[in-house]
Short mmCIF file of C-alpha atoms in Angstrom, two decimals:
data_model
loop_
_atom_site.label_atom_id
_atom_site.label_comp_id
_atom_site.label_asym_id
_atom_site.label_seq_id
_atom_site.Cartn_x
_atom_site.Cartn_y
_atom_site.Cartn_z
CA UNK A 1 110.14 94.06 120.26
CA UNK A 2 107.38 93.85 117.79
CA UNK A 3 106.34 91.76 115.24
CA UNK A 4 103.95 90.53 112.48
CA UNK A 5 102.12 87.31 112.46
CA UNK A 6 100.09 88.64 109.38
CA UNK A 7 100.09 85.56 107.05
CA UNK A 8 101.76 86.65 103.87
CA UNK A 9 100.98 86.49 100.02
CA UNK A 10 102.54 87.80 97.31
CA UNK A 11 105.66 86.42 94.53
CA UNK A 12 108.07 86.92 97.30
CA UNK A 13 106.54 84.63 100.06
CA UNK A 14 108.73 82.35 101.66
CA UNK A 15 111.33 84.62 101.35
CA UNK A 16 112.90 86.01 104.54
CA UNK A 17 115.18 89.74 104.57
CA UNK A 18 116.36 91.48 107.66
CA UNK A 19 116.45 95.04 107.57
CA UNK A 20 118.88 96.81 109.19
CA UNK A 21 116.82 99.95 110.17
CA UNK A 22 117.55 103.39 108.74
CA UNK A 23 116.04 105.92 106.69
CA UNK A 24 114.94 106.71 103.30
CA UNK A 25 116.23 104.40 100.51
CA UNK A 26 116.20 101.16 102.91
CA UNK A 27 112.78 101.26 105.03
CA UNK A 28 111.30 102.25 101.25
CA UNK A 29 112.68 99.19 100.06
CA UNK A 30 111.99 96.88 102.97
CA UNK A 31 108.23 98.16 102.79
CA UNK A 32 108.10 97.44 99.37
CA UNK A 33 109.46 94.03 99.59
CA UNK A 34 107.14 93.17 102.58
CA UNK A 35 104.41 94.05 100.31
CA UNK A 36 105.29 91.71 97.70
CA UNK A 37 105.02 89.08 100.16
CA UNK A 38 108.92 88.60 102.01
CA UNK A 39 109.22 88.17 105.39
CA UNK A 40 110.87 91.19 107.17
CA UNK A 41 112.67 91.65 109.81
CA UNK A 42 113.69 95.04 110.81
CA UNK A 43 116.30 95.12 113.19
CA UNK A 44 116.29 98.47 115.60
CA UNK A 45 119.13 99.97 117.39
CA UNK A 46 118.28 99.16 121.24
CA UNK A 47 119.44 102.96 121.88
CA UNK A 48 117.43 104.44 119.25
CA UNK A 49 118.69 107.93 118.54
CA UNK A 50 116.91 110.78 117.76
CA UNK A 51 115.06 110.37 114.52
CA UNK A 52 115.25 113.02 111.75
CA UNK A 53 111.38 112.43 111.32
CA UNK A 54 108.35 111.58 113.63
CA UNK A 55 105.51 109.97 112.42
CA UNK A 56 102.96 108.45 114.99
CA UNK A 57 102.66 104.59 114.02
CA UNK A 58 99.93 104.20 111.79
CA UNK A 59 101.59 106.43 109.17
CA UNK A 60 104.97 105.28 109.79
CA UNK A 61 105.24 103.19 106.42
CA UNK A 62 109.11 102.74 107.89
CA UNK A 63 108.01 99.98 109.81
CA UNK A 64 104.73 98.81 108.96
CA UNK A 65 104.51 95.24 107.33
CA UNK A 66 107.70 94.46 109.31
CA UNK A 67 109.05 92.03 112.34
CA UNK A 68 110.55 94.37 114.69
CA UNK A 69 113.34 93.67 117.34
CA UNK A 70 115.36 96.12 119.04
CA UNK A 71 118.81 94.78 119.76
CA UNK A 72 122.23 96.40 121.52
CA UNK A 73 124.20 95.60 118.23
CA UNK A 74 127.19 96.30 120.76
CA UNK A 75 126.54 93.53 122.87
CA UNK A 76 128.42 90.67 122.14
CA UNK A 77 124.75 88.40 122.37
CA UNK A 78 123.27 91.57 120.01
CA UNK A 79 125.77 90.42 117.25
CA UNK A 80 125.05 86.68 117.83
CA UNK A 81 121.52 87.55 117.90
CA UNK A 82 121.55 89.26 114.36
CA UNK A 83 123.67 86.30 113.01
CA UNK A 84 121.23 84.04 113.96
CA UNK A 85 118.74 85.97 112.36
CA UNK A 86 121.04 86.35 109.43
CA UNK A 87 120.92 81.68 109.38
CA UNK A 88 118.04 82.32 108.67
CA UNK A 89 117.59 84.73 106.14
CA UNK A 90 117.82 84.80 102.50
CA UNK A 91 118.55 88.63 102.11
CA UNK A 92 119.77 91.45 104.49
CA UNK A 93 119.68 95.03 103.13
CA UNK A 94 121.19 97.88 104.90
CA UNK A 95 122.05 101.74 104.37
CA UNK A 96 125.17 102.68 106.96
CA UNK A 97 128.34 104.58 105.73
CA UNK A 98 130.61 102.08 104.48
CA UNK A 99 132.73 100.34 107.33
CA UNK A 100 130.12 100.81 110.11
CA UNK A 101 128.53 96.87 109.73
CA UNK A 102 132.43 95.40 109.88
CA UNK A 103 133.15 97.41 113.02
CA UNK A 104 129.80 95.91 114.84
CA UNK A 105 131.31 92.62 113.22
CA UNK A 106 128.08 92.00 111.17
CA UNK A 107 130.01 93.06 108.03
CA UNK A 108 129.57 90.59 104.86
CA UNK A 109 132.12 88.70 105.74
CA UNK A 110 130.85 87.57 109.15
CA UNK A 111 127.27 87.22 107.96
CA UNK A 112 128.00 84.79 104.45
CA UNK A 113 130.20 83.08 107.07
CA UNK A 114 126.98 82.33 108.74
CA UNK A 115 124.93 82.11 105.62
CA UNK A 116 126.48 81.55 102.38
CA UNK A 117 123.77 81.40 100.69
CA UNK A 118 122.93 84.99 101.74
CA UNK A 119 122.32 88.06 99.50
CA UNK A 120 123.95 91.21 101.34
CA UNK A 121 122.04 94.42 100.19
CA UNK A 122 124.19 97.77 100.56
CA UNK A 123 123.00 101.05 100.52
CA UNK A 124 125.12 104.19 100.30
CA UNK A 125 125.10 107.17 98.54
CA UNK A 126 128.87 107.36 96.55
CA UNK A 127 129.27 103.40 96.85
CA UNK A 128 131.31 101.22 99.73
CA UNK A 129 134.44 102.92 97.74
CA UNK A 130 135.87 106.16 95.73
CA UNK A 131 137.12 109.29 97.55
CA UNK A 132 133.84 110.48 98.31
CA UNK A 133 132.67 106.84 99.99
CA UNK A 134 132.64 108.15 103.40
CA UNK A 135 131.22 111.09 103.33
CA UNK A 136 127.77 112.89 103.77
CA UNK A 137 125.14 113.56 101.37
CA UNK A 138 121.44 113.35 100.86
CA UNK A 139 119.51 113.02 97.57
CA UNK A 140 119.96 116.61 96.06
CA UNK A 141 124.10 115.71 96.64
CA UNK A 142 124.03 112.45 94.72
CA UNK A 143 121.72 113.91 92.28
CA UNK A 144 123.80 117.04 91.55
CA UNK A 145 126.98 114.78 91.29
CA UNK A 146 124.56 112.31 88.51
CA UNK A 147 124.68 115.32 86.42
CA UNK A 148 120.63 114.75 86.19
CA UNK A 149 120.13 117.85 88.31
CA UNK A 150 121.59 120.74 86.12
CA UNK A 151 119.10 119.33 83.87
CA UNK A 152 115.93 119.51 85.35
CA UNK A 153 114.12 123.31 85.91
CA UNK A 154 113.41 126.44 83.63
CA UNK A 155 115.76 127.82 81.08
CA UNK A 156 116.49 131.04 83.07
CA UNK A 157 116.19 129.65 86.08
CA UNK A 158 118.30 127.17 88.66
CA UNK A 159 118.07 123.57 88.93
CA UNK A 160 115.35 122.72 90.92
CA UNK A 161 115.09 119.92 93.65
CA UNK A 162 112.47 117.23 92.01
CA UNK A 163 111.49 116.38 95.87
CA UNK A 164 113.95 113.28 96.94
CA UNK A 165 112.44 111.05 94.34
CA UNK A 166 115.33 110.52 91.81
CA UNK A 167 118.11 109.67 93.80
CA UNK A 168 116.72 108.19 97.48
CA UNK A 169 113.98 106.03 95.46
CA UNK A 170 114.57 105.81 92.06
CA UNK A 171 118.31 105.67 92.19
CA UNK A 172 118.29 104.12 95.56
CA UNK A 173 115.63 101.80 96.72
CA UNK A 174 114.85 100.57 93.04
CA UNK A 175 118.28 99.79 92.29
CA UNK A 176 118.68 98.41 95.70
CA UNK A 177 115.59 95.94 94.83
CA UNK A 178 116.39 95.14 91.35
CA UNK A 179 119.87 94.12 92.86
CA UNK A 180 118.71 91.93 95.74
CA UNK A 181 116.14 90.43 93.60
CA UNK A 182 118.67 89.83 91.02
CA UNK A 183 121.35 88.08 93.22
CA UNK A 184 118.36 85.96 94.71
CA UNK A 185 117.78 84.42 91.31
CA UNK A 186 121.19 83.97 91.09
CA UNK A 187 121.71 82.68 94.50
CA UNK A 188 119.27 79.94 93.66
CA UNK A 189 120.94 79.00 90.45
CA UNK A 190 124.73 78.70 92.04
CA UNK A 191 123.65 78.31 96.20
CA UNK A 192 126.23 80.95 96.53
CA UNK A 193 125.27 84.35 98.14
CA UNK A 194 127.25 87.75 97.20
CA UNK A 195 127.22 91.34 98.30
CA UNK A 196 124.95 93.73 96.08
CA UNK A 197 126.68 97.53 96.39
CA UNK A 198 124.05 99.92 95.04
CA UNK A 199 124.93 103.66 95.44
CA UNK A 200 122.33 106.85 94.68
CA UNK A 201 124.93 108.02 92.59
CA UNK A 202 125.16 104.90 90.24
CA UNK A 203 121.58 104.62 90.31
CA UNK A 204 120.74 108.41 89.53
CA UNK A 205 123.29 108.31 86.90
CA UNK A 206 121.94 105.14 85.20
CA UNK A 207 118.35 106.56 85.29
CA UNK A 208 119.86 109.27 83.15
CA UNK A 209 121.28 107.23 80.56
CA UNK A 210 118.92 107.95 78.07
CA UNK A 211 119.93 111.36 77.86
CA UNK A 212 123.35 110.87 77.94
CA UNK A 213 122.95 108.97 74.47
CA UNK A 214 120.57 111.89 73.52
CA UNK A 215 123.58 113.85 74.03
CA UNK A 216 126.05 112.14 72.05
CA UNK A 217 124.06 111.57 69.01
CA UNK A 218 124.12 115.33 68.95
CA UNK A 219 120.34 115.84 69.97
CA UNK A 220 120.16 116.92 73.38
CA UNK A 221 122.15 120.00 74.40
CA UNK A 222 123.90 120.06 77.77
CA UNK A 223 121.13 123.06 79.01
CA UNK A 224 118.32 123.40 80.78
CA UNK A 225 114.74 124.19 79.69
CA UNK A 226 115.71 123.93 75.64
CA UNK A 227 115.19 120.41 75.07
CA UNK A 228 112.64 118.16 74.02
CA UNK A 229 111.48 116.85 77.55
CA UNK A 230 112.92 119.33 79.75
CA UNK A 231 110.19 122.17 79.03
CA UNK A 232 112.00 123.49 76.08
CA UNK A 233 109.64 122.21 74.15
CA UNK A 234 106.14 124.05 74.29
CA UNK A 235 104.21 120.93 74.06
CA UNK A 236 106.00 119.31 76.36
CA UNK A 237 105.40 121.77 79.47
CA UNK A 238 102.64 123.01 81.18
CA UNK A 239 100.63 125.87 81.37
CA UNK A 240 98.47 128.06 83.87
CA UNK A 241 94.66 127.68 83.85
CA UNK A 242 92.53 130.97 84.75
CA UNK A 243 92.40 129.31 88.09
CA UNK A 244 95.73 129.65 88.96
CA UNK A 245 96.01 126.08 88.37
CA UNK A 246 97.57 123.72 85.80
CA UNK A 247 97.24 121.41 82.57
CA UNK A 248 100.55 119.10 81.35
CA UNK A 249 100.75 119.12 77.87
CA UNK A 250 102.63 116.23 76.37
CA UNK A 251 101.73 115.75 72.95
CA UNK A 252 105.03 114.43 71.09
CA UNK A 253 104.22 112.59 68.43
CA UNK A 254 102.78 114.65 65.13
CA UNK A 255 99.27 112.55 65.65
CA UNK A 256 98.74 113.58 69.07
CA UNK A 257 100.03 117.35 68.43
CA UNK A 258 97.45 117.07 65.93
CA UNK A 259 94.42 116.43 67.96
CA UNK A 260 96.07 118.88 70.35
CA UNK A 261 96.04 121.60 68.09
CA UNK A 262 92.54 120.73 66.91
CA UNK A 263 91.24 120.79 70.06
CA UNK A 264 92.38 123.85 71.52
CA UNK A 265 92.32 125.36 69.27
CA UNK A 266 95.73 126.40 67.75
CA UNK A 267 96.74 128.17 64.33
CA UNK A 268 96.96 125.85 61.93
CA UNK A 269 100.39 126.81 60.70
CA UNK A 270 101.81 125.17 64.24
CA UNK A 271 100.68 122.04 62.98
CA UNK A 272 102.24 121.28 59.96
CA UNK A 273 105.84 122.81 61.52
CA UNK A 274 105.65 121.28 65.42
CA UNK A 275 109.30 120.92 65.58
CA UNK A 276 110.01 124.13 63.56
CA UNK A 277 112.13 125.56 67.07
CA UNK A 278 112.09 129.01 65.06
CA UNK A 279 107.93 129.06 65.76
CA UNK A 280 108.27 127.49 68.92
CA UNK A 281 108.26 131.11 71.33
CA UNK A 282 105.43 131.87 69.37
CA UNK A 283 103.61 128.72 69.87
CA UNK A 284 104.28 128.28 73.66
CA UNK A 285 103.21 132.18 73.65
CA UNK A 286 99.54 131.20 72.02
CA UNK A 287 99.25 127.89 73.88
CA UNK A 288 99.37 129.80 77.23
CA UNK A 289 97.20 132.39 75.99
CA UNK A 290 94.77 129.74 75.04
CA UNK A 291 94.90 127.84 78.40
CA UNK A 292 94.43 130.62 80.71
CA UNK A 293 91.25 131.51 79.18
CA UNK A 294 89.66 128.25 80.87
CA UNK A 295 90.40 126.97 84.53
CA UNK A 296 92.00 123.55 84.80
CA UNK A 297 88.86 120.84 85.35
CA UNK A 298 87.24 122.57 82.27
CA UNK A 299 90.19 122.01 80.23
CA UNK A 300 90.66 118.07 82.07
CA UNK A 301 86.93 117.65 80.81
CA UNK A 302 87.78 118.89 77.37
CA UNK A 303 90.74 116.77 76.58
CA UNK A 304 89.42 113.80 78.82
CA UNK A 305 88.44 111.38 75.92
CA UNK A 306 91.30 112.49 73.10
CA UNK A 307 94.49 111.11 72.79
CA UNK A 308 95.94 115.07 72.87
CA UNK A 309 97.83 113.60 76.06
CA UNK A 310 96.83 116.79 77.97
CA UNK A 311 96.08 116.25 82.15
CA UNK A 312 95.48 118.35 85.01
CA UNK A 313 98.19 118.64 87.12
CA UNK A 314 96.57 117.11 90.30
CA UNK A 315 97.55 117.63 93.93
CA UNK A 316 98.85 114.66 96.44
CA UNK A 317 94.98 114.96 97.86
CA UNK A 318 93.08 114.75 94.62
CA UNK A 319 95.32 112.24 92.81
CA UNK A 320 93.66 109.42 94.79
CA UNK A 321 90.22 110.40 93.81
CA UNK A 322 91.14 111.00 89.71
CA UNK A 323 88.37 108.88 88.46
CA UNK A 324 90.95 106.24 86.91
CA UNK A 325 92.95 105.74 89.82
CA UNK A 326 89.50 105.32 91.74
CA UNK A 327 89.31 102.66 89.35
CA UNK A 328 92.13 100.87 89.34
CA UNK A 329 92.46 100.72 93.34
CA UNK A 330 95.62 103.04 92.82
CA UNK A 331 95.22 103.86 96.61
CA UNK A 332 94.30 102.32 99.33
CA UNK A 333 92.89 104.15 102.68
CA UNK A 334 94.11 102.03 105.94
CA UNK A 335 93.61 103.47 109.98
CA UNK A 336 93.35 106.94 108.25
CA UNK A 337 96.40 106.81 106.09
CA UNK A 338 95.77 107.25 102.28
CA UNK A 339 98.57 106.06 100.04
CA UNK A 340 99.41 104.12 97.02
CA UNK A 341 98.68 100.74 96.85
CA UNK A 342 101.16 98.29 96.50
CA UNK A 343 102.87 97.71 92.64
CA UNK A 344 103.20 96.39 90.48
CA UNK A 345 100.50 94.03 90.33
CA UNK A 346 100.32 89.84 89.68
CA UNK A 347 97.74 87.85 87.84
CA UNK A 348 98.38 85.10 90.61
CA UNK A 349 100.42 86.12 93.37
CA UNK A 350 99.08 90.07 94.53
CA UNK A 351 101.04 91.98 96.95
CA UNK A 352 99.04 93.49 100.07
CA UNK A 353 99.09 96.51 101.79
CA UNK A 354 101.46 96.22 104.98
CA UNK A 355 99.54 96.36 108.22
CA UNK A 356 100.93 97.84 111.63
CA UNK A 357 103.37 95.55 113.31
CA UNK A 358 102.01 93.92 116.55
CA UNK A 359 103.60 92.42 119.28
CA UNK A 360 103.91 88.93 118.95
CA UNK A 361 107.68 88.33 120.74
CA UNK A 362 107.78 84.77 120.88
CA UNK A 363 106.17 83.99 117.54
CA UNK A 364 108.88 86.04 115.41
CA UNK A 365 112.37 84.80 117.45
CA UNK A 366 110.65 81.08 117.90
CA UNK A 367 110.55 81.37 113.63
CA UNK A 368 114.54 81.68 114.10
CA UNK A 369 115.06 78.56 116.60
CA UNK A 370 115.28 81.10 119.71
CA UNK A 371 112.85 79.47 121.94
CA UNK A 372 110.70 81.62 125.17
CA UNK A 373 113.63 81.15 127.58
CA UNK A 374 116.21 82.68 125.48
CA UNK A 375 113.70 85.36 124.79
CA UNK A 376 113.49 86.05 128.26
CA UNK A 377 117.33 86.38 129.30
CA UNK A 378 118.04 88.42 126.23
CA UNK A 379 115.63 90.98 127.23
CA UNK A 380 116.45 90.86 131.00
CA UNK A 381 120.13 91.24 130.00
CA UNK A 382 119.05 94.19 128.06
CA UNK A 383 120.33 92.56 124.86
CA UNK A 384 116.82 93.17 123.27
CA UNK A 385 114.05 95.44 123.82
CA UNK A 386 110.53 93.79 125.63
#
């Protein structure tokens, strides 16, 4: 059992979430939420099984910022344990297939039984209901199901995976945060907890709801790579530098096309007709020409100071040293781990970066009314892990 006695700060101090521990969507969102200042307590299958990923501690953002126990949820005393815990609480969040917390009894019944007041955070991927509820999937299933996938890659080419981004974290954990977040003001309103069900197919679908409007007024066709934001547009793609590596061009707007074409230069006749889609295989054909004469940090240079919304396409390693991000503390470099800091920020109440947990056993169950002794017999039972 580990824990944090790192004095918090941040808009979401005082708060207190336990975190059922899992992966993706849910340790995303309980580091996030730890970094705006709550109170976390992840709570660790005693039997651990085999994880899909490895990371040695100090990169394992899964846990850091977090109070960790390890309990036998299958122990009667586990189940009272985590109900204690949940007395306590003001949120739990959790990402098992529907039907697994009711069969350890720590369903949301049993735990607003012990806290009304409590916010219960679910996780799934098709929802806790709907034929495909119980079922399988990762990110690239819920996204293909959004419909958001068959939109995103190269006209003559096949959808292509935008990492796990869209549906584990923007579908998932934001939705999953905006949700708990929202029942908490709520919950402070009525006194009354509820259950928040937030599925990476709802979420992935929402984030596409833009385009499904696009659609309907007639101005987005149901194809990839010949729309306006989808790389159908030539200046809204990007090119190859004579490095081998790449600008983003992203000038929309007629002023910023402008500048663009000023800049580059480009044939005048592109810049009276930008959204002329007759001229634009001719005008993604001299744009490319253009760019490949230069490598990339000579054209970054060039556009640097213009408002032709053109950027080098930077690595995962350089992105932290891009002179603006060095500026604005966009990462943060902890026990040899460079990542983003936290976000967003506060005028009065910052977020801070999550530190390892340490042990501190009597210190994080005392916090819940479970005094040394009880500490003791639970882990010489084998209840909870020393």
């Amino acid at each position: 059992m580990e824990g944090s006695a790192q004095r918090k700060s941040g808009p979401l101090a005082g708060f207190t979430i336990i975190e059922m521990a899992g992966l993706g969507p849910v340790p995303h969102a309980g580091l996030m939420l730890a970094e705006l200042g709550a109170r976390v307590v992840r709570v660790e299958r005693l039997a651990k099984e085999q994880a899909f990923l490895t990371l040695p501690p100090r990169y394992d953002l899964d846990r850091h910022g977090r109070e960790i126990v390890r309990i036998d949820l299958k122990h009667p005393d586990g189940k009272a344990l985590v109900l204690r815990l949940v007395g306590g609480a003001d949120a739990l969040i959790e990402g098992f297939r529907p039907g697994v917390m009711e069969r350890l009894g720590l369903g949301p019944d049993a735990a607003l039984a012990a806290n009304p007041r409590l916010v219960y955070g679910r996780m799934t991927g098709f929802g806790q209901d709907g034929p495909l509820a119980p079922r399988a999937g990762h990110d690239l299933t819920y996204l293909a199901l959004s419909g958001a996938l068959h939109a995103i890659g190269p006209k003559e080419g096949r959808p292509v995976p935008p990492l796990n981004l869209v549906a584990d974290y923007g579908g998932g954990t934001m939705f999953l945060i905006m949700g708990v977040l929202a029942a908490l003001l709520e919950a402070c309103r009525s006194g009354n907890g509820q259950v928040v069900d937030a599925a990476m197919i709802d979420g992935a679908s929402m984030l596409a709801a833009p385009f499904f409007a696009f659609m309907a007024a007639g101005i987005w066709q149901d194809r990839r790579g010949v729309n306006l934001l989808d790389s159908g547009a030539p200046f809204y793609d990007t090119y190859a530098c004579a490095d081998g590596r790449h600008v983003a061009v992203a000038c929309l707007e007629p002023q910023f096309f402008a500048e663009f074409c000023r800049l580059l230069p480009l044939d005048g006749r592109f810049t009276q007709a930008q959204y002329d889609q007759t001229l634009w295989p001719q005008m993604r054909e001299a744009i490319a020409a253009r760019i490949a004469q230069r490598p990339r940090d000579e054209w970054a240079a060039h556009f640097e100071a213009t408002d032709a919304c053109v950027a080098p396409v930077l690595s995962l390693r350089e992105a932290p040293e891009h002179p603006h991000n060095r500026a604005r503390k966009t990462h943060v470099t902890t026990d040899g781990l460079t990542r983003p800091a936290p976000a967003p920020r506060f005028s009065r109440t910052q977020g801070t970066v999550s530190p390892q947990p340490v042990r501190d056993v009597s210190a994080m169950l005392g916090a819940f009314g479970i005094d040394a002794d009880e500490t003791e017999r639970l882990a010489r039972e084998g209840v909870i892990g020393r």
